[in-house]
């Protein structure tokens, strides 16, 4: 099982747009952002669509088309981004109902549910503490 990188790519895109706008540019194209992320622009457009629906970015069509921040980086948290790009819970239960006649099958979901909820709450609390401004500051301070 591979790890999900949607939150990382979305945070990367937002930090990139924020820096690009600070440099005096109005909008960024998905191709420009994709170049920094080293992925296909379609991947970026899909994520930016999720971020637009969450009110984190805006898009402009036609001449001068592109993406811009809908609010400042210091007004966005990693939790905002997570909620925009991760529609479901962090951990899921079985896709098919386990055997109710089996002692493990009948008890595994109740045993894990509370643990998973606690992990999710901790994750949300930690993500809410970090703004995208802090992420960009850390990016700019990182050695190259």
PDB file of C-alpha atoms in Angstrom:
ATOM      1  CA  UNK A   1       0.000   0.000   0.000  1.00  0.00           C
ATOM      2  CA  UNK A   2       1.431   3.362  -0.967  1.00  0.00           C
ATOM      3  CA  UNK A   3       0.984   6.577   0.978  1.00  0.00           C
ATOM      4  CA  UNK A   4      -1.412   9.246  -0.250  1.00  0.00           C
ATOM      5  CA  UNK A   5       0.322  12.462  -1.384  1.00  0.00           C
ATOM      6  CA  UNK A   6      -2.729  14.657  -2.114  1.00  0.00           C
ATOM      7  CA  UNK A   7      -2.259  16.817   0.999  1.00  0.00           C
ATOM      8  CA  UNK A   8       1.436  17.283   0.250  1.00  0.00           C
ATOM      9  CA  UNK A   9       0.840  18.219  -3.385  1.00  0.00           C
ATOM     10  CA  UNK A  10      -1.997  20.596  -2.466  1.00  0.00           C
ATOM     11  CA  UNK A  11       0.147  22.317   0.192  1.00  0.00           C
ATOM     12  CA  UNK A  12       2.994  22.544  -2.343  1.00  0.00           C
ATOM     13  CA  UNK A  13       0.676  24.153  -4.902  1.00  0.00           C
ATOM     14  CA  UNK A  14      -0.706  26.676  -2.428  1.00  0.00           C
ATOM     15  CA  UNK A  15       2.729  27.660  -1.142  1.00  0.00           C
ATOM     16  CA  UNK A  16       3.958  28.000  -4.722  1.00  0.00           C
ATOM     17  CA  UNK A  17       1.009  30.198  -5.718  1.00  0.00           C
ATOM     18  CA  UNK A  18       1.498  32.310  -2.579  1.00  0.00           C
ATOM     19  CA  UNK A  19       5.168  32.891  -3.336  1.00  0.00           C
ATOM     20  CA  UNK A  20       4.448  33.547  -7.015  1.00  0.00           C
ATOM     21  CA  UNK A  21       1.865  36.173  -6.098  1.00  0.00           C
ATOM     22  CA  UNK A  22       4.275  37.825  -3.641  1.00  0.00           C
ATOM     23  CA  UNK A  23       6.670  38.191  -6.551  1.00  0.00           C
ATOM     24  CA  UNK A  24       4.072  40.397  -8.271  1.00  0.00           C
ATOM     25  CA  UNK A  25       2.260  37.848 -10.424  1.00  0.00           C
ATOM     26  CA  UNK A  26      -1.530  37.782 -10.435  1.00  0.00           C
ATOM     27  CA  UNK A  27      -2.275  34.200 -11.468  1.00  0.00           C
ATOM     28  CA  UNK A  28      -0.366  30.958 -11.862  1.00  0.00           C
ATOM     29  CA  UNK A  29      -1.075  28.330 -14.475  1.00  0.00           C
ATOM     30  CA  UNK A  30      -1.492  24.675 -13.664  1.00  0.00           C
ATOM     31  CA  UNK A  31       1.461  24.005 -15.999  1.00  0.00           C
ATOM     32  CA  UNK A  32       3.721  26.271 -13.930  1.00  0.00           C
ATOM     33  CA  UNK A  33       2.654  24.650 -10.671  1.00  0.00           C
ATOM     34  CA  UNK A  34       2.984  21.164 -12.177  1.00  0.00           C
ATOM     35  CA  UNK A  35       6.563  21.999 -13.160  1.00  0.00           C
ATOM     36  CA  UNK A  36       7.440  22.707  -9.534  1.00  0.00           C
ATOM     37  CA  UNK A  37       5.635  19.606  -8.267  1.00  0.00           C
ATOM     38  CA  UNK A  38       7.030  17.507 -11.148  1.00  0.00           C
ATOM     39  CA  UNK A  39       3.670  16.031 -12.061  1.00  0.00           C
ATOM     40  CA  UNK A  40       1.096  16.256 -14.821  1.00  0.00           C
ATOM     41  CA  UNK A  41      -0.913  19.519 -15.002  1.00  0.00           C
ATOM     42  CA  UNK A  42      -4.112  17.436 -14.962  1.00  0.00           C
ATOM     43  CA  UNK A  43      -3.233  16.247 -11.444  1.00  0.00           C
ATOM     44  CA  UNK A  44      -2.774  19.868 -10.385  1.00  0.00           C
ATOM     45  CA  UNK A  45      -6.033  20.994 -12.007  1.00  0.00           C
ATOM     46  CA  UNK A  46      -7.987  18.281 -10.171  1.00  0.00           C
ATOM     47  CA  UNK A  47      -6.489  19.270  -6.824  1.00  0.00           C
ATOM     48  CA  UNK A  48      -6.994  22.967  -7.519  1.00  0.00           C
ATOM     49  CA  UNK A  49     -10.628  22.202  -8.342  1.00  0.00           C
ATOM     50  CA  UNK A  50     -11.019  20.678  -4.865  1.00  0.00           C
ATOM     51  CA  UNK A  51      -9.265  23.690  -3.339  1.00  0.00           C
ATOM     52  CA  UNK A  52     -11.540  26.069  -5.286  1.00  0.00           C
ATOM     53  CA  UNK A  53     -14.659  24.289  -4.005  1.00  0.00           C
ATOM     54  CA  UNK A  54     -13.276  24.744  -0.478  1.00  0.00           C
ATOM     55  CA  UNK A  55     -12.742  28.482  -1.065  1.00  0.00           C
ATOM     56  CA  UNK A  56      -8.941  28.354  -0.893  1.00  0.00           C
ATOM     57  CA  UNK A  57      -8.177  29.332  -4.504  1.00  0.00           C
ATOM     58  CA  UNK A  58      -9.923  31.118  -7.336  1.00  0.00           C
ATOM     59  CA  UNK A  59      -9.654  30.519 -11.042  1.00  0.00           C
ATOM     60  CA  UNK A  60      -9.717  32.917 -13.961  1.00  0.00           C
ATOM     61  CA  UNK A  61     -10.695  31.822 -17.467  1.00  0.00           C
ATOM     62  CA  UNK A  62      -9.888  33.314 -20.840  1.00  0.00           C
ATOM     63  CA  UNK A  63      -7.005  35.662 -21.493  1.00  0.00           C
ATOM     64  CA  UNK A  64      -4.729  35.670 -18.468  1.00  0.00           C
ATOM     65  CA  UNK A  65      -6.253  32.414 -17.206  1.00  0.00           C
ATOM     66  CA  UNK A  66      -4.864  30.836 -14.087  1.00  0.00           C
ATOM     67  CA  UNK A  67      -5.160  30.317 -10.365  1.00  0.00           C
ATOM     68  CA  UNK A  68      -4.808  32.682  -7.420  1.00  0.00           C
ATOM     69  CA  UNK A  69      -5.243  32.419  -3.673  1.00  0.00           C
ATOM     70  CA  UNK A  70      -8.740  33.164  -2.399  1.00  0.00           C
ATOM     71  CA  UNK A  71      -7.308  34.183   0.977  1.00  0.00           C
ATOM     72  CA  UNK A  72      -3.902  34.836   2.458  1.00  0.00           C
ATOM     73  CA  UNK A  73      -1.635  31.945   3.411  1.00  0.00           C
ATOM     74  CA  UNK A  74      -1.775  32.951   7.070  1.00  0.00           C
ATOM     75  CA  UNK A  75      -5.555  32.446   6.951  1.00  0.00           C
ATOM     76  CA  UNK A  76      -5.275  28.845   5.667  1.00  0.00           C
ATOM     77  CA  UNK A  77      -4.314  25.856   7.762  1.00  0.00           C
ATOM     78  CA  UNK A  78      -3.183  22.419   6.739  1.00  0.00           C
ATOM     79  CA  UNK A  79      -6.514  21.230   8.153  1.00  0.00           C
ATOM     80  CA  UNK A  80      -8.333  23.433   5.613  1.00  0.00           C
ATOM     81  CA  UNK A  81      -6.275  21.827   2.855  1.00  0.00           C
ATOM     82  CA  UNK A  82      -6.721  18.309   4.241  1.00  0.00           C
ATOM     83  CA  UNK A  83     -10.499  18.720   4.408  1.00  0.00           C
ATOM     84  CA  UNK A  84     -10.528  20.027   0.825  1.00  0.00           C
ATOM     85  CA  UNK A  85      -8.567  17.163  -0.721  1.00  0.00           C
ATOM     86  CA  UNK A  86      -9.263  14.176   1.541  1.00  0.00           C
ATOM     87  CA  UNK A  87     -12.992  13.473   1.378  1.00  0.00           C
ATOM     88  CA  UNK A  88     -13.109  10.411   3.602  1.00  0.00           C
ATOM     89  CA  UNK A  89     -11.835   9.275   6.950  1.00  0.00           C
ATOM     90  CA  UNK A  90      -8.161   8.582   7.498  1.00  0.00           C
ATOM     91  CA  UNK A  91      -8.780   4.871   8.102  1.00  0.00           C
ATOM     92  CA  UNK A  92     -11.610   2.771   6.736  1.00  0.00           C
ATOM     93  CA  UNK A  93     -13.230  -0.391   7.944  1.00  0.00           C
ATOM     94  CA  UNK A  94     -13.558  -3.529   5.822  1.00  0.00           C
ATOM     95  CA  UNK A  95     -15.166  -3.175   2.400  1.00  0.00           C
ATOM     96  CA  UNK A  96     -17.172  -6.340   3.062  1.00  0.00           C
ATOM     97  CA  UNK A  97     -18.773  -7.167   6.413  1.00  0.00           C
ATOM     98  CA  UNK A  98     -16.529  -9.558   8.401  1.00  0.00           C
ATOM     99  CA  UNK A  99     -17.956 -12.902   9.500  1.00  0.00           C
ATOM    100  CA  UNK A 100     -20.282 -12.135  12.439  1.00  0.00           C
ATOM    101  CA  UNK A 101     -19.921 -15.711  13.675  1.00  0.00           C
ATOM    102  CA  UNK A 102     -16.147 -15.301  14.089  1.00  0.00           C
ATOM    103  CA  UNK A 103     -14.979 -13.858  17.405  1.00  0.00           C
ATOM    104  CA  UNK A 104     -12.460 -11.603  15.637  1.00  0.00           C
ATOM    105  CA  UNK A 105     -14.807 -10.823  12.733  1.00  0.00           C
ATOM    106  CA  UNK A 106     -17.582  -9.698  15.061  1.00  0.00           C
ATOM    107  CA  UNK A 107     -15.365  -7.600  17.322  1.00  0.00           C
ATOM    108  CA  UNK A 108     -12.667  -6.060  15.132  1.00  0.00           C
ATOM    109  CA  UNK A 109     -14.620  -3.015  13.979  1.00  0.00           C
ATOM    110  CA  UNK A 110     -15.788  -1.919  17.453  1.00  0.00           C
ATOM    111  CA  UNK A 111     -12.252  -2.493  18.757  1.00  0.00           C
ATOM    112  CA  UNK A 112     -10.646  -0.312  16.093  1.00  0.00           C
ATOM    113  CA  UNK A 113     -13.303   2.406  15.698  1.00  0.00           C
ATOM    114  CA  UNK A 114     -12.396   4.341  18.847  1.00  0.00           C
ATOM    115  CA  UNK A 115      -8.679   4.058  18.142  1.00  0.00           C
ATOM    116  CA  UNK A 116      -9.151   5.379  14.614  1.00  0.00           C
ATOM    117  CA  UNK A 117     -11.327   8.249  15.834  1.00  0.00           C
ATOM    118  CA  UNK A 118      -8.654   9.252  18.355  1.00  0.00           C
ATOM    119  CA  UNK A 119      -5.941   9.218  15.697  1.00  0.00           C
ATOM    120  CA  UNK A 120      -8.109  11.286  13.367  1.00  0.00           C
ATOM    121  CA  UNK A 121      -8.802  13.850  16.108  1.00  0.00           C
ATOM    122  CA  UNK A 122      -5.088  14.157  16.888  1.00  0.00           C
ATOM    123  CA  UNK A 123      -4.299  14.589  13.196  1.00  0.00           C
ATOM    124  CA  UNK A 124      -6.932  17.305  12.799  1.00  0.00           C
ATOM    125  CA  UNK A 125      -5.733  19.157  15.892  1.00  0.00           C
ATOM    126  CA  UNK A 126      -2.116  19.141  14.675  1.00  0.00           C
ATOM    127  CA  UNK A 127      -3.019  20.182  11.112  1.00  0.00           C
ATOM    128  CA  UNK A 128      -5.137  23.066  12.471  1.00  0.00           C
ATOM    129  CA  UNK A 129      -2.064  24.460  14.243  1.00  0.00           C
ATOM    130  CA  UNK A 130      -0.051  24.964  11.048  1.00  0.00           C
ATOM    131  CA  UNK A 131      -0.793  27.730   8.557  1.00  0.00           C
ATOM    132  CA  UNK A 132       0.320  27.690   4.957  1.00  0.00           C
ATOM    133  CA  UNK A 133       2.290  30.833   5.815  1.00  0.00           C
ATOM    134  CA  UNK A 134       4.327  28.714   8.252  1.00  0.00           C
ATOM    135  CA  UNK A 135       4.804  26.054   5.593  1.00  0.00           C
ATOM    136  CA  UNK A 136       6.106  28.637   3.110  1.00  0.00           C
ATOM    137  CA  UNK A 137       8.365  30.170   5.774  1.00  0.00           C
ATOM    138  CA  UNK A 138       9.833  26.737   6.476  1.00  0.00           C
ATOM    139  CA  UNK A 139      10.260  26.095   2.742  1.00  0.00           C
ATOM    140  CA  UNK A 140      12.149  29.344   2.268  1.00  0.00           C
ATOM    141  CA  UNK A 141      14.327  28.657   5.333  1.00  0.00           C
ATOM    142  CA  UNK A 142      15.256  25.131   4.232  1.00  0.00           C
ATOM    143  CA  UNK A 143      18.809  24.655   2.975  1.00  0.00           C
ATOM    144  CA  UNK A 144      19.112  24.115  -0.763  1.00  0.00           C
TER     145      UNK A 144
END
